[in-house]
Amino acid sequence: MKNISCDVLVVGAGAAGLCAGSVTSKHGLDTIIIDREDQPGGILKQCIHNGFGLRYFKEELTGPEYACRVAKLAADAGAKIMTGTTAVEAKKNADGSFTFKVFSQKEKVCYISSKAVLFTTGCRERTRGNIITPGTRPAGVFTAGAAQKLLNISGYLPGKCAVIVGSGDIGLIMARRLKWCGIDVKAVVEIMRHPSGLTRNIVQCLDDFGIPLYLGHSVTNIYGKERVEAVDITPLADGKPDFSKTFKVDCDTLLFSVGLVPEVELAKQLEVKINPATGGAFVDDDYETTTPMVFASGNGLHVHDLVDFVSEESERAAGSICRRLSGAKNSDKVPVTVEKTLKYVVPTQATRGEKQSFYFRPLIVANKATLEARADGKIIKKRLIPFVRPAEMLEFELEIPAECKEMEFALTGGELL
Amino acid sequence: MKKELICISCPQGCRLTAEYAADPAQAEVSGNRCPRGKTYAITELTDPRRVVTAVVPTTDSARPVLPVRTSEPFPKGKIAELLNELYKIKVTPPISLGEVIQKNALDTGIDIISAENRN
Ligand SMILES: Cc1cc2nc3c(=O)[nH]c(=O)nc-3n(C[C@H](O)[C@H](O)[C@H](O)COP(=O)(O)OP(=O)(O)OC[C@H]3O[C@@H](n4cnc5c(N)ncnc54)[C@H](O)[C@@H]3O)c2cc1C
Ligand code: SF4
């Protein structure tokens, strides 16, 4: 058994952990980044498609290329990256430090103590169980991410003919990936009336291949004993399936791409409070959770559609860790909330008189909508946003007025979902 | 002629309108939030291309496939043929990020490069 100590422990070596770790290391803090996988990079390793880094690296990269670059940033800055190392228990010590119990392939059980903790644990996929699809339980049913890993990391084809449930980006990207592997994709089925992935992915992953997208439809039955043989697809009328219009589609593979949830189990052991709107921790503008010296960023905080925002947010979180460890703490903060047109805002506490970036998830669709920032009920800044949909996260920069008591954001001019 | 397109050059996904008399290469493009939208619209109407990404088998059983990509967007009509070629390749590490795996694929002048480092 081995005990290690450091200034900052970063849990998760995806884009978030690697970018944050490079900042704290460069600042001179002794930083350890752990990851349960054998290679750093997180989810990026299996996202072999391009579309990453246009903002952060000013270049369009594939997921693995982005991962290589950020891993190099962290290593060059002097961060210690421990792969094959899983954090299983977290506790807070009497002196305010933290101790994590970790299992590592090399050291077996080992304890890592640190002054500050950053959770960059990424997210989990919702599974079929979370959305309850009736029918048998044959082989051939995967989450889209699991199928992606199978294909792009292990090199196995999941089947010959697929139906995809959910039009999120992972589902769309997988539709093209399967097609390019010679697997037929019969349909993408989306329960909402609007696709939940980026428009560019509808174009290049479905339209390019003539794959039909059934909006306002749901998979209502799965056939097959040993292996999936077919599914029933049913249109919804007023939110209820209209079974008179059900049709059957033959397939041997069914992929579920029905959403992601931040991974917060370990953070909960440190009594971090969870925001039901994001599924991640409540954080202030230092990215500090409700437990002092415990921070969170990236998909482990709220689900991002762009890795560039993950990197930027994580660098900011790391900057705060550097300031907090040098003793600075700004407590002049106001609560930040959203109206029902927005699902959430991150952060939910912000410092008066400081410029901040806020992230939102809209709950409306609109060809044009106005994002309004209100200080104590008065609009202080607004921005016209050309194309608003829940799939696309919004970012807004704003200086909180010095005398304000509370901030609220709202979107006006769209259709509520 | 008037064509509606969606720019796929970045996640903004601008809705573009391209208007032209006879030659799409001379199209007037609107709806783009940056100059790349115009380039995209004209290429899409005259010579559509996509960046192709795939994995190729390796001789390393611990990491059996390597992600690869085309060095530039590849002619859309030749993608199926390219993928058939790619799945026949087998690579042996070490391989470095950006290393050329196949030069001048299908005589397009475009290379297939490694998207990862492998020792
Ligand atoms: C299929 C898909 C397609 C995408 N497409 C795009 C795109 O085209 N363009 C774009 O910009 N973005 C895209 N994204 C989004 C972007 O890739 C992610 O938002 C980003 O990579 C998330 O980084 P992260 O570091 O927060 O999380 P992750 O990459 O998930 O990293 C979290 C890491 O934490 C580790 N971990 C968790 N718990 C523990 C523990 N207890 N102990 C040790 N380690 C632990 C995990 O092993 C993992 O490596 C896509 C995402 C997906 C899933
Ligand atoms: S026109 Fe420019 S901003 Fe709009 S999608 Fe294309 S590249 Fe992005």
PDB file of C-alpha atoms and ligand atoms in Angstrom, chain A residues 10-18 34-37 39-47 49-54 60-61 63 66 82 85-88 102 119-123 125 144-145 148 169-171 173-174 198 200-201 204 260 263 266 297-311 314, chain B residues 11, ligand 1:
ATOM      1  CA  VAL A  10      -7.761  15.823 -10.816  1.00  0.00           C
ATOM      2  CA  VAL A  11     -10.153  12.883 -11.199  1.00  0.00           C
ATOM      3  CA  GLY A  12     -10.551  12.078 -14.903  1.00  0.00           C
ATOM      4  CA  ALA A  13      -8.010  12.572 -17.728  1.00  0.00           C
ATOM      5  CA  GLY A  14     -10.400  13.608 -20.496  1.00  0.00           C
ATOM      6  CA  ALA A  15     -10.175  16.999 -22.204  1.00  0.00           C
ATOM      7  CA  ALA A  16     -11.368  18.672 -18.987  1.00  0.00           C
ATOM      8  CA  GLY A  17      -8.848  17.061 -16.637  1.00  0.00           C
ATOM      9  CA  LEU A  18      -5.904  17.414 -19.028  1.00  0.00           C
ATOM     10  CA  ILE A  34      -5.854   9.993 -12.564  1.00  0.00           C
ATOM     11  CA  ASP A  35      -7.969   8.000 -15.019  1.00  0.00           C
ATOM     12  CA  ARG A  36      -9.361   4.487 -14.862  1.00  0.00           C
ATOM     13  CA  GLU A  37      -8.635   3.914 -18.552  1.00  0.00           C
ATOM     14  CA  GLN A  39      -4.831   5.892 -22.105  1.00  0.00           C
ATOM     15  CA  PRO A  40      -5.584   9.562 -21.368  1.00  0.00           C
ATOM     16  CA  GLY A  41      -8.141  11.437 -23.509  1.00  0.00           C
ATOM     17  CA  GLY A  42     -11.487  10.254 -22.135  1.00  0.00           C
ATOM     18  CA  ILE A  43     -14.408  10.006 -24.533  1.00  0.00           C
ATOM     19  CA  LEU A  44     -12.398  11.757 -27.297  1.00  0.00           C
ATOM     20  CA  LYS A  45     -10.455   8.544 -27.950  1.00  0.00           C
ATOM     21  CA  GLN A  46     -13.525   6.838 -29.372  1.00  0.00           C
ATOM     22  CA  CYS A  47     -14.852   9.919 -31.217  1.00  0.00           C
ATOM     23  CA  HIS A  49     -14.824  11.767 -36.437  1.00  0.00           C
ATOM     24  CA  ASN A  50     -13.699  15.339 -37.111  1.00  0.00           C
ATOM     25  CA  GLY A  51     -15.351  18.441 -35.672  1.00  0.00           C
ATOM     26  CA  PHE A  52     -13.234  19.173 -32.610  1.00  0.00           C
ATOM     27  CA  GLY A  53     -11.036  22.114 -31.756  1.00  0.00           C
ATOM     28  CA  LEU A  54     -12.135  24.833 -34.201  1.00  0.00           C
ATOM     29  CA  GLU A  60     -10.581  21.157 -37.201  1.00  0.00           C
ATOM     30  CA  LEU A  61      -9.360  17.980 -35.535  1.00  0.00           C
ATOM     31  CA  GLY A  63     -11.302  13.384 -31.297  1.00  0.00           C
ATOM     32  CA  TYR A  66      -7.552  16.640 -29.875  1.00  0.00           C
ATOM     33  CA  MET A  82      -1.683   8.103 -13.701  1.00  0.00           C
ATOM     34  CA  THR A  85      -6.129   4.168 -11.812  1.00  0.00           C
ATOM     35  CA  THR A  86      -9.719   4.269 -10.519  1.00  0.00           C
ATOM     36  CA  ALA A  87     -10.849   6.441  -7.614  1.00  0.00           C
ATOM     37  CA  VAL A  88     -13.286   4.428  -5.483  1.00  0.00           C
ATOM     38  CA  VAL A 102      -7.690   4.405  -5.599  1.00  0.00           C
ATOM     39  CA  PHE A 119     -13.816  16.384 -10.582  1.00  0.00           C
ATOM     40  CA  THR A 120     -13.573  16.015 -14.357  1.00  0.00           C
ATOM     41  CA  THR A 121     -15.258  12.631 -14.395  1.00  0.00           C
ATOM     42  CA  GLY A 122     -17.253  13.099 -17.623  1.00  0.00           C
ATOM     43  CA  CYS A 123     -20.709  11.630 -18.116  1.00  0.00           C
ATOM     44  CA  GLU A 125     -25.030   7.330 -21.051  1.00  0.00           C
ATOM     45  CA  ALA A 144     -24.587   4.273 -28.903  1.00  0.00           C
ATOM     46  CA  GLY A 145     -21.425   5.050 -26.930  1.00  0.00           C
ATOM     47  CA  GLN A 148     -18.846   3.395 -30.711  1.00  0.00           C
ATOM     48  CA  ASP A 169     -25.055  13.693 -31.721  1.00  0.00           C
ATOM     49  CA  ILE A 170     -23.716  10.323 -30.647  1.00  0.00           C
ATOM     50  CA  GLY A 171     -26.596   8.568 -32.420  1.00  0.00           C
ATOM     51  CA  ILE A 173     -22.367  10.176 -35.675  1.00  0.00           C
ATOM     52  CA  MET A 174     -22.880   6.441 -35.181  1.00  0.00           C
ATOM     53  CA  LEU A 198     -26.411  19.503 -34.169  1.00  0.00           C
ATOM     54  CA  ARG A 200     -24.509  19.747 -39.297  1.00  0.00           C
ATOM     55  CA  ASN A 201     -24.696  16.174 -38.051  1.00  0.00           C
ATOM     56  CA  GLN A 204     -23.557  14.939 -42.972  1.00  0.00           C
ATOM     57  CA  LEU A 260     -25.999  11.739 -21.058  1.00  0.00           C
ATOM     58  CA  GLU A 263     -20.970  11.243 -13.330  1.00  0.00           C
ATOM     59  CA  LEU A 266     -17.684  10.244  -5.980  1.00  0.00           C
ATOM     60  CA  SER A 297     -15.778  21.124 -14.782  1.00  0.00           C
ATOM     61  CA  GLY A 298     -16.405  19.544 -18.175  1.00  0.00           C
ATOM     62  CA  ASN A 299     -19.071  16.926 -18.845  1.00  0.00           C
ATOM     63  CA  GLY A 300     -18.915  15.896 -15.196  1.00  0.00           C
ATOM     64  CA  LEU A 301     -20.401  19.316 -14.381  1.00  0.00           C
ATOM     65  CA  HIS A 302     -22.899  19.714 -17.228  1.00  0.00           C
ATOM     66  CA  VAL A 303     -23.101  17.980 -20.597  1.00  0.00           C
ATOM     67  CA  HIS A 304     -21.339  19.973 -23.324  1.00  0.00           C
ATOM     68  CA  ASP A 305     -21.776  19.507 -27.055  1.00  0.00           C
ATOM     69  CA  LEU A 306     -18.393  21.044 -27.853  1.00  0.00           C
ATOM     70  CA  VAL A 307     -15.086  20.002 -26.383  1.00  0.00           C
ATOM     71  CA  ASP A 308     -13.721  23.516 -26.930  1.00  0.00           C
ATOM     72  CA  PHE A 309     -16.045  24.819 -24.208  1.00  0.00           C
ATOM     73  CA  VAL A 310     -14.986  21.919 -21.964  1.00  0.00           C
ATOM     74  CA  SER A 311     -11.361  23.009 -22.327  1.00  0.00           C
ATOM     75  CA  SER A 314     -11.681  23.702 -17.226  1.00  0.00           C
TER      76      SER A 314
ATOM     77  CA  PRO B  11     -20.952  23.558 -35.417  1.00  0.00           C
TER      78      PRO B  11
HETATM   79  C1  LIG C   1     -20.131  10.643 -29.381  1.00  0.00           C
HETATM   80  C2  LIG C   1     -19.713  12.034 -29.047  1.00  0.00           C
HETATM   81  C3  LIG C   1     -19.508  12.914 -30.080  1.00  0.00           C
HETATM   82  C4  LIG C   1     -19.053  14.207 -29.815  1.00  0.00           C
HETATM   83  N1  LIG C   1     -18.801  15.010 -30.875  1.00  0.00           N
HETATM   84  C5  LIG C   1     -18.228  16.234 -30.658  1.00  0.00           C
HETATM   85  C6  LIG C   1     -17.816  17.057 -31.772  1.00  0.00           C
HETATM   86  O1  LIG C   1     -18.015  16.706 -32.948  1.00  0.00           O
HETATM   87  N2  LIG C   1     -17.206  18.222 -31.503  1.00  0.00           N
HETATM   88  C7  LIG C   1     -16.961  18.609 -30.212  1.00  0.00           C
HETATM   89  O2  LIG C   1     -16.364  19.675 -30.013  1.00  0.00           O
HETATM   90  N3  LIG C   1     -17.366  17.866 -29.163  1.00  0.00           N
HETATM   91  C8  LIG C   1     -17.993  16.686 -29.342  1.00  0.00           C
HETATM   92  N4  LIG C   1     -18.376  15.916 -28.267  1.00  0.00           N
HETATM   93  C9  LIG C   1     -18.265  16.470 -26.907  1.00  0.00           C
HETATM   94  C10 LIG C   1     -16.866  16.356 -26.276  1.00  0.00           C
HETATM   95  O3  LIG C   1     -16.167  15.307 -26.849  1.00  0.00           O
HETATM   96  C11 LIG C   1     -16.985  16.117 -24.791  1.00  0.00           C
HETATM   97  O4  LIG C   1     -17.824  17.101 -24.255  1.00  0.00           O
HETATM   98  C12 LIG C   1     -15.624  16.193 -24.059  1.00  0.00           C
HETATM   99  O5  LIG C   1     -14.660  15.398 -24.694  1.00  0.00           O
HETATM  100  C13 LIG C   1     -15.807  15.773 -22.612  1.00  0.00           C
HETATM  101  O6  LIG C   1     -14.595  15.835 -21.906  1.00  0.00           O
HETATM  102  P1  LIG C   1     -14.513  15.548 -20.343  1.00  0.00           P
HETATM  103  O7  LIG C   1     -13.079  15.573 -20.005  1.00  0.00           O
HETATM  104  O8  LIG C   1     -15.429  16.425 -19.612  1.00  0.00           O
HETATM  105  O9  LIG C   1     -15.115  14.071 -20.142  1.00  0.00           O
HETATM  106  P2  LIG C   1     -14.554  12.637 -20.607  1.00  0.00           P
HETATM  107  O10 LIG C   1     -13.841  12.716 -21.871  1.00  0.00           O
HETATM  108  O11 LIG C   1     -15.708  11.717 -20.510  1.00  0.00           O
HETATM  109  O12 LIG C   1     -13.489  12.265 -19.487  1.00  0.00           O
HETATM  110  C14 LIG C   1     -13.818  11.805 -18.197  1.00  0.00           C
HETATM  111  C15 LIG C   1     -12.771  10.822 -17.746  1.00  0.00           C
HETATM  112  O13 LIG C   1     -12.942  10.568 -16.352  1.00  0.00           O
HETATM  113  C16 LIG C   1     -12.597   9.232 -16.094  1.00  0.00           C
HETATM  114  N5  LIG C   1     -13.198   8.844 -14.821  1.00  0.00           N
HETATM  115  C17 LIG C   1     -14.500   8.963 -14.440  1.00  0.00           C
HETATM  116  N6  LIG C   1     -14.678   8.498 -13.187  1.00  0.00           N
HETATM  117  C18 LIG C   1     -13.456   8.096 -12.750  1.00  0.00           C
HETATM  118  C19 LIG C   1     -12.978   7.540 -11.518  1.00  0.00           C
HETATM  119  N7  LIG C   1     -13.792   7.288 -10.513  1.00  0.00           N
HETATM  120  N8  LIG C   1     -11.669   7.248 -11.406  1.00  0.00           N
HETATM  121  C20 LIG C   1     -10.832   7.485 -12.448  1.00  0.00           C
HETATM  122  N9  LIG C   1     -11.210   8.025 -13.612  1.00  0.00           N
HETATM  123  C21 LIG C   1     -12.511   8.322 -13.772  1.00  0.00           C
HETATM  124  C22 LIG C   1     -13.135   8.487 -17.299  1.00  0.00           C
HETATM  125  O14 LIG C   1     -12.466   7.265 -17.480  1.00  0.00           O
HETATM  126  C23 LIG C   1     -12.865   9.464 -18.435  1.00  0.00           C
HETATM  127  O15 LIG C   1     -11.651   9.189 -19.106  1.00  0.00           O
HETATM  128  C24 LIG C   1     -18.849  14.622 -28.477  1.00  0.00           C
HETATM  129  C25 LIG C   1     -19.091  13.743 -27.436  1.00  0.00           C
HETATM  130  C26 LIG C   1     -19.521  12.468 -27.691  1.00  0.00           C
HETATM  131  C27 LIG C   1     -19.760  11.540 -26.529  1.00  0.00           C
END
